[in-house]
PDB file of C-alpha atoms in Angstrom:
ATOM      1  CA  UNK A  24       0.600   6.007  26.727  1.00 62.00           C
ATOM      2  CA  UNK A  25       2.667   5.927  23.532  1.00 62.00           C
ATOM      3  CA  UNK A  26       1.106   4.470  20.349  1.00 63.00           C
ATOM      4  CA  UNK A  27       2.159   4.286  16.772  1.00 76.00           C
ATOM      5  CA  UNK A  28      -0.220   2.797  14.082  1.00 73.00           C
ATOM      6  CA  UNK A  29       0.699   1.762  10.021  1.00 86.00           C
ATOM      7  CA  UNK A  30      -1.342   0.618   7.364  1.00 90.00           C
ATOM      8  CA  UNK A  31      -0.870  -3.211   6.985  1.00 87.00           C
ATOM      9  CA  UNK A  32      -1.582  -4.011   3.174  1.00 89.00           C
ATOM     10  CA  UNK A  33      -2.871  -7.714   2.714  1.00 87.00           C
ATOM     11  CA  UNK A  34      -2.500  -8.254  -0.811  1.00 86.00           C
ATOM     12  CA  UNK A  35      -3.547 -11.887  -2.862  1.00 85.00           C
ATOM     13  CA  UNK A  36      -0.708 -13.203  -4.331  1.00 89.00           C
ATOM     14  CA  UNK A  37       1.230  -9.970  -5.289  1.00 92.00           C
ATOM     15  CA  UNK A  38       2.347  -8.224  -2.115  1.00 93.00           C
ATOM     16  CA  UNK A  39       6.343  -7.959  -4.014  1.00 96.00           C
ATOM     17  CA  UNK A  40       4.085  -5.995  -7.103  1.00 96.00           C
ATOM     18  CA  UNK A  41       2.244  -3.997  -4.619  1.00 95.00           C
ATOM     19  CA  UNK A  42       5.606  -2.953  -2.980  1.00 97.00           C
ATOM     20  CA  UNK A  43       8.004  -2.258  -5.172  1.00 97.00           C
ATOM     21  CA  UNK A  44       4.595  -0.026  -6.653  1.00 96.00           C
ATOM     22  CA  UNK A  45       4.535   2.056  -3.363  1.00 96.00           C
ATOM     23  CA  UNK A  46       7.944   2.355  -3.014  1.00 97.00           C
ATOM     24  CA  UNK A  47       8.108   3.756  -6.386  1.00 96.00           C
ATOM     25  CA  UNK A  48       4.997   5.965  -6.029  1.00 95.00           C
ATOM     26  CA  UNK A  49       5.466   7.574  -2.707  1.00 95.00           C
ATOM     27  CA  UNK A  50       9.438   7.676  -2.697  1.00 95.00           C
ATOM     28  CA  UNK A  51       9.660   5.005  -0.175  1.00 97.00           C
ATOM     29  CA  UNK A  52      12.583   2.677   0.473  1.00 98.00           C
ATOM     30  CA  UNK A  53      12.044  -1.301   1.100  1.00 98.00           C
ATOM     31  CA  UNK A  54      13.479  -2.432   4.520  1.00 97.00           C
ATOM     32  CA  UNK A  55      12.797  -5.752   4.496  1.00 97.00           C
ATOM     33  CA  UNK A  56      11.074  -8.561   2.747  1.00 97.00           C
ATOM     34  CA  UNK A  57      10.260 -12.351   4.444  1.00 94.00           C
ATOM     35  CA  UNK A  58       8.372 -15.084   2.348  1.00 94.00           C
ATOM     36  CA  UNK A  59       6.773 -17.934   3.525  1.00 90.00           C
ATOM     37  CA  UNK A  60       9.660 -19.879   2.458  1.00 91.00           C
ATOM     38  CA  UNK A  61      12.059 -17.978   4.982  1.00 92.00           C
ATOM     39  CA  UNK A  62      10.456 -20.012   7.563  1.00 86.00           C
ATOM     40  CA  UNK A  63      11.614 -23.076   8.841  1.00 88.00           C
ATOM     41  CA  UNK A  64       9.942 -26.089   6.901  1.00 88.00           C
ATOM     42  CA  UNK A  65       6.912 -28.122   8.827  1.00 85.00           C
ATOM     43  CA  UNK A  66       6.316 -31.358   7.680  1.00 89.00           C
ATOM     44  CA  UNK A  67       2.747 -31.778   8.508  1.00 86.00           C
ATOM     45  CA  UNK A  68       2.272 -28.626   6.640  1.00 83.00           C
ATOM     46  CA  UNK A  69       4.136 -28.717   3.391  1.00 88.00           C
ATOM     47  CA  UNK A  70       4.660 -25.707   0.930  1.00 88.00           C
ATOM     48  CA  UNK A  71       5.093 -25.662  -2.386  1.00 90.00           C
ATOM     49  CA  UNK A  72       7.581 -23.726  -4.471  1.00 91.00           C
ATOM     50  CA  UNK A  73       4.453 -21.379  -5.355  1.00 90.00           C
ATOM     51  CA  UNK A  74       3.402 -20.718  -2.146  1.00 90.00           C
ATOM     52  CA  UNK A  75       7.377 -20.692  -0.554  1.00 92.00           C
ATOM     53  CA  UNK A  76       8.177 -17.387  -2.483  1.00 94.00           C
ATOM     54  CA  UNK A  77       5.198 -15.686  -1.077  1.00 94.00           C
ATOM     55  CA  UNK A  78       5.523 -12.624   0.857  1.00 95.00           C
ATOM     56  CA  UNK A  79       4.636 -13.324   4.699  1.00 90.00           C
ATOM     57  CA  UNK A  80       5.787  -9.617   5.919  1.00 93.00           C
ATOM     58  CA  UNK A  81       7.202  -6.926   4.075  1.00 96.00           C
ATOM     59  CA  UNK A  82       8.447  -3.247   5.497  1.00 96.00           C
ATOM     60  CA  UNK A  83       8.227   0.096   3.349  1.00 97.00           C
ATOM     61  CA  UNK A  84       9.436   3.090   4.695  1.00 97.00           C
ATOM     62  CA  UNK A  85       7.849   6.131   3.154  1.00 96.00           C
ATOM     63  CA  UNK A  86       8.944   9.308   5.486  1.00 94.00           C
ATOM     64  CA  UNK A  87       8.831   8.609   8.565  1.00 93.00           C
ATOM     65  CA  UNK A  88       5.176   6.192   8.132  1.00 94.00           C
ATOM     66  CA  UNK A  89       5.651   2.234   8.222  1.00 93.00           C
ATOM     67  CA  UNK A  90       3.759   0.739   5.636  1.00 94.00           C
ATOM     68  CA  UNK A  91       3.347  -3.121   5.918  1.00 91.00           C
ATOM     69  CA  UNK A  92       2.717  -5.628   3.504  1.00 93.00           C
ATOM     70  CA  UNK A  93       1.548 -10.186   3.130  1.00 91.00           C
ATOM     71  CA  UNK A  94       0.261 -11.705   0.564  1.00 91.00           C
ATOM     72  CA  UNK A  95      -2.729 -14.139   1.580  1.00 85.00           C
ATOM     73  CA  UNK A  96      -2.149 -17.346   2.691  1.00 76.00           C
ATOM     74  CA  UNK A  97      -3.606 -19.904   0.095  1.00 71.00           C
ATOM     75  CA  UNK A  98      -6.289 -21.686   0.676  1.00 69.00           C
ATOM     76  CA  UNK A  99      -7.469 -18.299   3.065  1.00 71.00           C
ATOM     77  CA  UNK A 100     -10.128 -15.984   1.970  1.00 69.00           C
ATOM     78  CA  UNK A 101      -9.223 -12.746   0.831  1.00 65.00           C
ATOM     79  CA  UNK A 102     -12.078  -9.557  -0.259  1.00 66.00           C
ATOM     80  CA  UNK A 103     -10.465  -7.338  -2.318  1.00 63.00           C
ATOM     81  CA  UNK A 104     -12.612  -4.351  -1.853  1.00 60.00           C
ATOM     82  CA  UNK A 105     -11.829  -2.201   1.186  1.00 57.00           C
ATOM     83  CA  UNK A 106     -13.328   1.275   1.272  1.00 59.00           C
ATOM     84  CA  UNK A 107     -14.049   0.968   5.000  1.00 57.00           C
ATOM     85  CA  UNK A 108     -10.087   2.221   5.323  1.00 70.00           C
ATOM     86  CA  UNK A 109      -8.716   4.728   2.936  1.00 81.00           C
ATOM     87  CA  UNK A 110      -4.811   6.307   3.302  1.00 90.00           C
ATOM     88  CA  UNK A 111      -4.751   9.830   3.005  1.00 86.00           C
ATOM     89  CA  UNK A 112      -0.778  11.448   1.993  1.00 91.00           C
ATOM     90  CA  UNK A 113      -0.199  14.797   2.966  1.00 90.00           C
ATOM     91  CA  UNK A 114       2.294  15.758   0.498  1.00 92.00           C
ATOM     92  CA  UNK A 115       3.564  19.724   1.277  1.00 91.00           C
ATOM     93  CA  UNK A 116       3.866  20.671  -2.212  1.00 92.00           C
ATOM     94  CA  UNK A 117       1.651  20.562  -5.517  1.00 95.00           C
ATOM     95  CA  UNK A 118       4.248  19.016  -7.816  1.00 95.00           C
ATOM     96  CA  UNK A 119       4.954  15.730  -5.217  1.00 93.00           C
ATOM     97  CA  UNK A 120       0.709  15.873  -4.944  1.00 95.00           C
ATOM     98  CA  UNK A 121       0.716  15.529  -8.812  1.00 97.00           C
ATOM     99  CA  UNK A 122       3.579  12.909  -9.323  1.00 96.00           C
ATOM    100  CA  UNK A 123       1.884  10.687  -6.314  1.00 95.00           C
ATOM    101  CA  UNK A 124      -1.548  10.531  -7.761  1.00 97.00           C
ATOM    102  CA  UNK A 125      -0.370  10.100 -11.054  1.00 97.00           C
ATOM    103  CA  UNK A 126       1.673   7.036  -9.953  1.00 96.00           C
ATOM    104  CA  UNK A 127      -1.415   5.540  -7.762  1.00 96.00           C
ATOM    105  CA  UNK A 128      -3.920   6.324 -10.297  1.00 97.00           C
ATOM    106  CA  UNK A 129      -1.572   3.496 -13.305  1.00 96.00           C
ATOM    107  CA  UNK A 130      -3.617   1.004 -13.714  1.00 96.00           C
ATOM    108  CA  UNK A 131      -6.172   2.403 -11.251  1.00 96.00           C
ATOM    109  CA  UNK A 132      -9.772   4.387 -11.273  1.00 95.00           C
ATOM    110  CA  UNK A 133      -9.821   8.153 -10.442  1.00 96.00           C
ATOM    111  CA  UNK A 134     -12.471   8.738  -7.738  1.00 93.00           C
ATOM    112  CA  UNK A 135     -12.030  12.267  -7.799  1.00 93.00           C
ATOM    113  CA  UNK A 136      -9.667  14.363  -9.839  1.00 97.00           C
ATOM    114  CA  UNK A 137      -6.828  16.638  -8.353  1.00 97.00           C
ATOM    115  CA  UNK A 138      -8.590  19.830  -8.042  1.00 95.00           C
ATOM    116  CA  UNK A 139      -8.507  23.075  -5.455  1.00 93.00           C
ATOM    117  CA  UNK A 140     -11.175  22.784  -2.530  1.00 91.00           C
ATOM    118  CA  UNK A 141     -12.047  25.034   0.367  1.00 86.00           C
ATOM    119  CA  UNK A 142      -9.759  23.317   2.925  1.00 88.00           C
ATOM    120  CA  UNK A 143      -6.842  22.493   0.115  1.00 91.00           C
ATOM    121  CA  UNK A 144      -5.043  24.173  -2.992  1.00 95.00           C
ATOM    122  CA  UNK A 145      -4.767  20.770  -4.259  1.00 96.00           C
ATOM    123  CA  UNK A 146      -7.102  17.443  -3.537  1.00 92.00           C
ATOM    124  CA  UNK A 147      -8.029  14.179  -4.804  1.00 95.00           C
ATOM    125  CA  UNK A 148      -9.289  10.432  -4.598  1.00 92.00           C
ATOM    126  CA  UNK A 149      -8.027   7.339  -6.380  1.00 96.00           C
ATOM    127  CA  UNK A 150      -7.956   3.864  -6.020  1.00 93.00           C
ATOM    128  CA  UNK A 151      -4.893   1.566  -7.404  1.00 94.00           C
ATOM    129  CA  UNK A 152      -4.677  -1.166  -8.841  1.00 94.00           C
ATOM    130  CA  UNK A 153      -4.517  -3.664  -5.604  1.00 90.00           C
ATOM    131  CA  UNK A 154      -8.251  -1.963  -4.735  1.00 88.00           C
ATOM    132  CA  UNK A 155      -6.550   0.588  -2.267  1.00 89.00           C
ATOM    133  CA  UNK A 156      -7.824   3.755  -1.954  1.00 89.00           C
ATOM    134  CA  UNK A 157      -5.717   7.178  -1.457  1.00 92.00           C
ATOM    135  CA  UNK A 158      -7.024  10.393  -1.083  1.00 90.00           C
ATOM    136  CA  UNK A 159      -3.669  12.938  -1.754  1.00 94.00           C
ATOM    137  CA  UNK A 160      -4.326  15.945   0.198  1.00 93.00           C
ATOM    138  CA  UNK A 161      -2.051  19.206   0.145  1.00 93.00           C
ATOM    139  CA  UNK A 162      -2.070  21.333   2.761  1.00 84.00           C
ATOM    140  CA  UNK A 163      -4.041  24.279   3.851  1.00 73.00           C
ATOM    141  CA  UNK A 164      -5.292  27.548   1.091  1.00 58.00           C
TER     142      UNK A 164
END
């Protein structure tokens, strides 16, 4: 059996921020973006202009990992905090481990600074803004 799995971000109300954020941070490149408002209209369930230019599904590439993104439907719950699933980046060299953390850590809280440990020259923790959580790992001492 084959099986490929990607992070799926669900994001209240600013899945375009968190995107164009990633793709920024981690050298990605957008591949596609559909709002709600892409879809054809229902009449028994009527959008408004707010919720029309929501992001339904969104597609980063970064390297060869899919990264995912929606923005909550309103009226739906959404829990912000989600440490149960962390992303760890496995960046080959110290500079890229630097310039990713830096960009995840704007506007976000530094869990653990980047500093050498006994299975890496270079590791960290930090959660972004949108409440994700990244631990940047460089490979291997």
């Amino acid at each position: 059996m084959s099986i490929r799995l990607n992070p799926y971000f669900v994001i209240n109300g600013h899945s375009r921020e968190a995107l164009y954020f990633y793709e920024k941070a981690l050298r990605g490149s957008v591949v596609g973006i559909m709002t709600f408002g892409d879809l054809p209209e229902d009449p028994n369930h009527p959008l408004t202009d707010e919720m029309k230019a929501l992001v339904m599904h969104a597609h980063l590439k970064v390297g060869d990992a899919d990264l995912m993104f929606s923005d909550t439907f309103p009226g739906t719950s959404h829990q912000a905090d989600g440490d149960t699933v962390q992303i760890a980046i496995h960046p080959t060299e110290e500079s890229d481990a630097r310039e990713i953390f830096a960009a995840l850590g704007d506007g976000g809280q530094v869990f653990m600074p980047l500093q050498k440990t006994d299975w890496s020259p270079l590791y960290g923790i930090v959660k972004d803004k949108f409440g994700v959580t990244f631990q940047i790992n460089v490979a291997g001492v």
